[in-house]
Coordinates of C-alpha atoms and ligand atoms in Angstrom, one line a residue:
X146 CA 0.1 0.1 0.2
X147 CA 1.1 3.4 -0.9
X148 CA 0.1 6.6 1.6
X149 CA 0.3 9.7 -0.1
X150 CA -1.7 13.2 1.1
X151 CA -3.7 14.6 -1.8
X152 CA -4.0 18.1 -2.1
X153 CA -5.9 21.0 -4.6
X154 CA -5.0 23.4 -6.2
X155 CA -7.5 26.4 -7.4
X156 CA -4.8 28.7 -8.5
X157 CA -1.0 28.4 -9.8
X158 CA 0.3 30.7 -6.8
X159 CA -0.6 28.0 -4.4
X160 CA 0.2 25.1 -6.7
X161 CA 4.0 26.2 -6.5
X162 CA 3.4 26.9 -2.7
X163 CA 2.2 23.2 -2.1
X164 CA 4.9 21.3 -4.3
X165 CA 7.9 23.6 -2.9
X166 CA 6.1 23.0 0.7
X167 CA 6.5 19.5 0.6
X168 CA 9.2 17.2 -0.5
X169 CA 8.1 14.3 -3.3
X170 CA 5.0 16.4 -4.7
X171 CA 3.9 16.0 -8.2
X172 CA 1.6 18.0 -10.0
X173 CA -2.3 15.5 -10.6
X174 CA -2.6 16.4 -14.5
X175 CA -4.9 13.6 -16.5
X176 CA -2.6 11.0 -14.2
X177 CA -2.5 9.0 -17.6
X178 CA 0.8 8.3 -17.3
X179 CA 1.9 9.3 -13.9
X180 CA -0.2 6.5 -12.4
X181 CA 1.5 4.3 -14.9
X182 CA 5.2 5.1 -13.6
X183 CA 3.9 4.4 -9.8
X184 CA 1.7 1.3 -10.4
X185 CA 5.4 0.4 -12.5
X186 CA 6.6 1.7 -9.3
X187 CA 9.1 3.9 -11.4
X188 CA 8.0 7.2 -9.6
X189 CA 6.8 6.8 -5.6
X190 CA 5.0 10.7 -4.9
X191 CA 4.3 11.1 -1.3
X192 CA 1.6 14.1 -2.1
X193 CA -0.5 14.7 -5.2
X194 CA -1.3 18.4 -5.9
X195 CA -4.8 18.2 -8.7
X196 CA -4.2 21.0 -10.4
X197 CA -7.4 20.9 -12.7
X198 CA -9.6 23.3 -10.6
X199 CA -6.9 25.8 -11.6
X200 CA -8.8 28.4 -14.3
X201 CA -6.1 29.4 -15.5
X202 CA -4.9 26.5 -16.6
X203 CA -8.4 25.5 -18.5
X204 CA -8.4 28.7 -21.2
X205 CA -8.3 28.7 -24.7
X206 CA -8.1 31.9 -26.5
X207 CA -6.8 33.4 -29.5
X208 CA -3.6 36.5 -28.2
X209 CA -3.8 39.6 -30.0
X210 CA -0.8 38.8 -32.1
X211 CA -2.7 36.3 -34.1
X212 CA -1.9 33.4 -32.5
X213 CA -3.1 31.0 -29.9
X214 CA -3.1 30.2 -25.9
X215 CA -3.3 26.6 -24.8
X216 CA -4.2 25.6 -21.1
X217 CA -1.9 23.7 -19.5
X218 CA -4.5 21.8 -17.9
X219 CA -6.7 21.9 -21.2
X220 CA -7.0 18.3 -22.2
X221 CA -5.3 17.3 -26.0
X222 CA -8.6 15.6 -27.1
X223 CA -10.7 19.2 -26.6
X224 CA -7.1 21.2 -27.6
X225 CA -7.6 18.6 -30.9
X226 CA -11.3 19.0 -31.7
X227 CA -11.0 23.0 -31.0
X228 CA -11.9 24.7 -34.4
X229 CA -9.6 27.3 -34.3
X230 CA -7.1 24.6 -33.7
X231 CA -8.8 23.0 -36.6
X232 CA -8.8 25.8 -39.0
X233 CA -5.6 27.9 -38.4
X234 CA -3.0 24.9 -37.0
X235 CA -4.6 21.2 -38.3
X236 CA -0.8 19.8 -38.1
X237 CA -1.1 20.3 -34.4
X238 CA -4.6 18.3 -35.0
X239 CA -3.6 15.6 -37.0
X240 CA -0.2 15.4 -34.9
X241 CA -2.3 15.3 -31.3
X242 CA -5.1 12.8 -33.0
X243 CA -2.9 10.4 -33.8
X244 CA -1.8 9.6 -30.1
X245 CA -3.3 7.1 -27.6
X246 CA -6.7 6.5 -28.0
X247 CA -9.7 8.9 -27.5
X248 CA -10.0 7.9 -24.0
X249 CA -7.0 8.4 -23.5
X250 CA -6.8 12.3 -24.7
X251 CA -10.3 12.5 -23.8
X252 CA -8.0 12.3 -20.4
X253 CA -4.6 13.4 -21.1
X254 CA -3.3 17.5 -20.8
X255 CA -1.2 19.5 -22.5
X256 CA 1.3 20.1 -20.3
X257 CA 1.2 16.5 -18.8
X258 CA 1.5 15.6 -22.7
X259 CA 5.2 17.4 -22.9
X260 CA 6.2 16.2 -19.4
X261 CA 5.4 12.7 -20.8
X262 CA 8.2 9.6 -20.1
X263 CA 10.0 7.6 -22.6
X264 CA 8.6 4.3 -23.1
X265 CA 12.0 2.4 -23.5
X266 CA 11.6 -0.5 -22.2
X267 CA 14.9 -0.6 -19.4
X268 CA 13.7 3.1 -17.8
X269 CA 9.8 0.6 -16.8
X270 CA 11.3 -2.4 -15.5
X271 CA 12.6 -1.5 -11.9
X272 CA 14.7 -5.0 -12.2
X273 CA 17.3 -3.1 -14.5
X274 CA 19.6 -0.7 -14.6
X275 CA 18.3 2.4 -16.6
X276 CA 20.5 5.9 -16.5
X277 CA 17.1 7.7 -16.6
X278 CA 15.9 5.5 -13.9
X279 CA 18.8 5.7 -11.9
X280 CA 21.6 7.7 -12.5
X281 CA 24.8 6.6 -12.6
X282 CA 23.7 2.7 -13.0
X283 CA 24.4 1.8 -17.5
X284 CA 22.2 1.6 -20.3
X285 CA 20.9 -1.7 -21.3
X286 CA 19.4 -0.7 -24.1
X287 CA 22.5 0.4 -26.0
X288 CA 23.5 -3.5 -26.4
X289 CA 20.3 -5.0 -26.0
X290 CA 16.9 -4.8 -27.4
X291 CA 16.5 -1.6 -29.2
X292 CA 14.4 -1.5 -31.9
X293 CA 12.3 1.4 -31.0
X294 CA 14.8 3.5 -29.6
X295 CA 17.5 6.9 -30.2
X296 CA 19.2 7.2 -34.2
X297 CA 19.8 11.3 -33.3
X298 CA 21.7 12.8 -30.4
X299 CA 22.2 9.9 -28.3
X300 CA 24.6 9.8 -25.7
X301 CA 26.6 6.5 -24.6
X302 CA 24.0 7.1 -21.4
X303 CA 21.0 6.7 -22.7
X304 CA 19.4 6.3 -25.9
X305 CA 15.7 6.4 -25.1
X306 CA 13.7 8.4 -27.3
X307 CA 10.5 10.9 -26.4
X308 CA 7.5 10.0 -27.1
X309 CA 4.8 12.7 -27.9
X310 CA 2.9 13.0 -30.9
X311 CA 1.9 16.5 -30.0
X312 CA 5.3 18.1 -29.4
X313 CA 6.9 17.0 -32.9
X314 CA 4.1 19.6 -34.0
X315 CA 4.4 22.1 -31.1
X316 CA 8.5 22.0 -33.0
X317 CA 7.0 22.3 -35.8
X318 CA 5.1 25.1 -35.2
X319 CA 7.6 27.2 -32.9
X320 CA 5.7 27.2 -29.6
X321 CA 6.4 28.9 -26.5
X322 CA 5.6 27.5 -23.5
X323 CA 4.3 29.6 -20.0
X324 CA 5.5 28.6 -17.0
X325 CA 5.0 30.2 -13.4
X326 CA 7.3 29.0 -10.8
X327 CA 9.0 30.3 -6.8
X328 CA 11.3 33.0 -9.1
X329 CA 8.3 33.9 -11.1
X330 CA 6.8 33.2 -14.8
X331 CA 8.9 32.8 -17.6
X332 CA 9.2 31.6 -21.4
X333 CA 10.9 28.7 -22.7
X334 CA 11.4 28.2 -27.0
X335 CA 10.0 25.1 -28.1
X336 CA 13.1 24.0 -29.4
X337 CA 15.0 24.7 -26.0
X338 CA 12.4 22.7 -23.6
X339 CA 13.5 19.3 -23.4
X340 CA 16.8 17.9 -23.9
X341 CA 19.2 15.5 -25.5
X342 CA 21.0 12.6 -22.3
X343 CA 24.0 14.1 -22.7
X344 CA 25.4 13.4 -19.4
X345 CA 21.8 13.1 -17.4
X346 CA 19.7 11.7 -19.2
X347 CA 17.2 11.7 -16.0
X348 CA 16.4 15.1 -16.7
X349 CA 14.5 15.2 -20.3
X350 CA 13.8 18.9 -20.0
X351 CA 14.7 22.4 -19.1
X352 CA 12.3 22.9 -16.2
X353 CA 13.4 23.7 -13.0
X354 CA 12.2 22.1 -10.0
X355 CA 8.6 23.3 -8.8
X356 CA 7.8 24.8 -11.6
X357 CA 4.1 24.7 -13.4
X358 CA 3.0 25.0 -16.9
X359 CA 0.3 26.9 -17.8
X360 CA -0.2 27.4 -21.2
X361 CA 1.4 26.9 -24.7
X362 CA 1.3 29.8 -27.4
X363 CA 1.2 28.9 -30.7
X364 CA 2.5 31.6 -32.8
X365 CA -0.3 33.0 -36.2
X366 CA 1.2 31.2 -38.3
X367 CA 0.3 28.2 -38.7
X368 CA 0.9 26.1 -42.2
X369 CA -3.3 25.8 -42.8
X370 CA -2.6 25.2 -46.6
X371 CA 0.6 22.9 -46.7
X372 CA 1.1 20.6 -44.1
X373 CA 1.2 16.6 -43.0
X374 CA 1.6 14.8 -40.1
X375 CA 2.9 10.8 -40.9
X376 CA 3.4 8.7 -38.0
X377 CA 4.8 5.1 -38.8
X378 CA 4.0 2.7 -36.2
X379 CA 4.1 -1.3 -35.3
X380 CA 0.0 -1.4 -35.2
X381 CA -2.3 1.3 -37.1
X382 CA -3.6 2.4 -33.5
X383 CA -2.6 2.7 -29.9
X384 CA 1.3 2.3 -30.7
X385 CA 3.8 5.2 -30.8
X386 CA 6.0 6.3 -33.4
X387 CA 9.3 4.7 -34.3
X388 CA 9.5 7.6 -36.7
X389 CA 6.9 9.9 -36.9
X390 CA 7.3 13.8 -39.5
X391 CA 4.9 16.9 -39.3
X392 CA 5.9 18.6 -42.0
X393 CA 4.5 22.1 -42.6
X394 CA 5.9 24.7 -45.8
X395 CA 5.5 27.5 -47.1
X396 CA 4.7 27.6 -50.8
X397 CA 5.2 30.4 -53.6
X398 CA 3.8 28.1 -56.9
X399 CA 6.6 24.5 -56.6
X400 CA 8.9 27.1 -54.9
X401 CA 9.5 26.2 -51.4
X402 CA 9.0 29.7 -49.4
X403 CA 9.8 28.4 -45.8
X404 CA 9.7 24.6 -44.7
X405 CA 9.5 22.9 -41.4
X406 CA 10.7 19.8 -40.8
X407 CA 9.9 18.2 -37.0
X408 CA 10.8 14.3 -36.2
X409 CA 9.6 12.5 -33.4
X410 CA 10.7 8.7 -32.0
X411 CA 14.2 8.7 -33.0
X412 CA 15.5 10.8 -30.5
X413 CA 15.1 12.0 -26.7
X414 CA 13.6 15.3 -28.1
X415 CA 12.1 16.5 -31.7
X416 CA 14.2 16.5 -33.9
X417 CA 14.4 19.8 -36.6
X418 CA 17.6 20.5 -38.6
X419 CA 18.0 24.7 -39.5
X420 CA 20.3 23.6 -41.8
X421 CA 18.1 21.3 -44.1
X422 CA 14.9 23.5 -43.4
X423 CA 17.3 26.5 -44.7
X424 CA 18.6 24.3 -47.7
X425 CA 14.4 23.5 -48.8
X426 CA 14.7 27.4 -48.9
X427 CA 14.3 28.2 -53.0
X428 CA 14.4 24.9 -54.1
X429 CA 11.0 23.5 -55.8
X430 CA 9.1 21.3 -53.3
X431 CA 9.6 17.9 -55.2
X432 CA 11.0 14.4 -53.7
X433 CA 14.1 14.8 -55.0
X434 CA 14.2 18.0 -52.5
X435 CA 12.9 16.0 -49.4
X436 CA 15.3 13.2 -49.8
X437 CA 18.4 15.7 -49.7
X438 CA 17.0 17.5 -46.8
X439 CA 16.1 13.9 -45.6
X440 CA 20.2 13.3 -46.2
X441 CA 21.5 16.4 -44.5
X442 CA 18.3 15.7 -41.3
X443 CA 20.0 12.2 -40.8
X444 CA 24.1 12.9 -41.4
X445 CA 24.9 12.3 -38.2
X446 CA 22.5 9.6 -37.9
X447 CA 23.5 6.3 -35.9
X448 CA 21.8 2.3 -35.0
X449 CA 22.3 0.4 -32.3
X450 CA 20.8 -3.3 -34.0
X451 CA 17.7 -3.6 -34.1
X452 CA 17.0 0.0 -34.4
X453 CA 19.2 0.7 -37.8
X454 CA 15.8 0.2 -39.6
X455 CA 14.7 3.8 -38.4
X456 CA 17.7 5.1 -40.3
X457 CA 15.5 4.4 -44.2
X458 CA 12.6 4.2 -42.5
X459 CA 13.2 7.9 -41.5
X460 CA 14.5 8.8 -44.9
X461 CA 11.5 7.2 -46.5
X462 CA 9.1 9.5 -44.7
X463 CA 11.0 12.6 -44.7
X464 CA 9.9 12.7 -48.9
X465 CA 6.4 10.4 -48.3
X466 CA 5.4 13.3 -45.8
X467 CA 6.8 16.2 -48.0
X468 CA 4.8 15.0 -50.9
X469 CA 1.2 14.8 -48.3
X470 CA 1.7 18.2 -47.6
X471 CA 1.6 19.2 -51.0
X472 CA -1.8 17.8 -51.1
X473 CA -4.3 19.4 -48.9
X474 CA -6.9 17.5 -49.2
X475 CA -5.4 14.6 -47.9
X476 CA -4.8 16.0 -44.5
X477 CA -8.0 16.7 -43.5
X478 CA -8.4 17.7 -39.4
X479 CA -9.8 14.7 -37.7
X480 CA -9.1 12.5 -40.7
X481 CA -8.2 8.9 -39.1
X482 CA -7.9 9.2 -35.7
X483 CA -6.0 7.1 -33.9
X484 CA -9.0 4.4 -32.6
Ligands
FAD283 C1 -1.6 4.0 -23.3 C2 -1.0 5.1 -23.7 C3 -0.9 4.6 -24.8 C4 -0.5 6.8 -25.1 N1 0.0 6.6 -26.7 C5 0.3 8.1 -26.9 C6 1.2 8.5 -28.3 O1 0.6 7.6 -29.5 N2 1.2 9.1 -29.2 C7 1.7 10.6 -27.1 O2 1.8 11.3 -27.8 N3 1.2 10.4 -26.1 C8 0.8 9.4 -26.4 N4 0.1 8.5 -24.8 C9 1.0 9.5 -23.7 C10 0.0 10.4 -23.1 O3 -0.1 11.6 -24.0 C11 0.3 11.2 -21.7 O4 -0.1 9.9 -21.0 C12 -0.1 12.0 -21.1 O5 -0.3 13.0 -22.8 C13 -0.2 12.6 -19.9 O6 -0.6 14.0 -20.2 P1 -1.5 13.9 -18.2 O7 -2.4 15.6 -18.2 O8 -2.7 12.9 -18.2 O9 0.1 13.4 -17.4 P2 -0.1 13.4 -15.8 O10 0.4 11.7 -15.9 O11 -0.9 13.8 -14.6 O12 1.3 13.6 -15.5 C14 3.1 13.5 -16.6 C15 3.6 14.4 -15.5 O13 3.1 16.0 -16.1 C16 3.4 16.7 -15.5 N5 2.5 18.0 -15.2 C17 1.3 17.7 -15.7 N6 1.1 18.8 -15.5 C18 1.8 19.4 -15.5 C19 1.7 21.1 -15.6 N7 0.6 22.0 -16.1 N8 3.0 21.5 -14.9 C20 3.6 20.8 -14.7 N9 3.6 19.3 -14.4 C21 3.1 18.9 -14.9 C22 2.9 15.6 -13.6 O14 3.2 15.1 -12.7 C23 3.7 14.2 -14.2 O15 5.2 14.3 -13.4 C24 0.1 7.7 -24.5 C25 -0.4 7.3 -23.0 C26 -1.0 5.5 -22.8 C27 -1.4 5.6 -20.8

């Protein structure tokens, strides 16, 4: 039996005060990842601070700068089906609907999605070493069964990948994460929110202790005309990505004015290559250009045996998704949601 205390916060300030004053406290949003980790004995909170009643976290509203603010407590399903998201940011809608199941998306919050933990088998097994779970204990995945693991940005200490779909689209869209904490409020560019493992794989992101994610801002530009999210996985639904690609294009006829390509399932954070995106500027939007961009993105890719196939898979996915982004008709928001 795990004994724990339970508190409900109604404001961000109250939530931060509560978490600061109790070692072992954790924020509780939808609980779809936290409770699983608890059941597996990966985390053992002594107090839960329920943040579901904080009004500020539940809002979704258009910003004066033309962007959209997504509350951290707003649910994944409500976000994906929100009319402004569907019309202006269909890439985000499609990425969210490619994740988990309808039931989980109804519970899962936007903030919790950013903070979900890796699905590395070794991380989930407390009987084996794992540098992410117990720093310094080792990484059996490197020599072990590593079919789902990283091909980019890994370190000798960890080859786990970050599993979110939503965050791949948020990376491509240049979202900004607004957080509140004991030292005040700050905003973090999405590209800087998650981190590579280096020698601290126990740290997934750059949040400071006791910080609360309040909201996520989308800039005005939503790439609604030319976008695509492609998720390749072992099962069509209810499975994490082996490789996913979010592509957003701004075109002038056949010519690429701006390209954004973010990959999921390949690294400890959603992966973007400024070099590849610069390369695509001014190029004709065709399979050849996307293939050359894929070569740039994957130039440093390394497999660990079982996951070697991901390098070829990622290249093909980048090309296919680039071509799919040219045909927005096939990208209707909400089309083919995961079961
Ligand atoms: C079977 C299954 C399949 C799944 N498949 C997919 C998939 O294919 N793609 C995908 O992207 N996701 C998938 N998910 C993950 C799912 O999207 C996440 O579990 C969910 O988004 C987490 O949100 P939550 O609100 O439930 O977070 P919680 O479980 O409540 O919290 C997760 C973590 O975030 C912290 N936290 C939550 N909110 C905040 C906040 N505002 N500020 C600071 N800390 C906070 C909590 O303390 C906890 O540490 C799957 C999950 C399950 C169980």
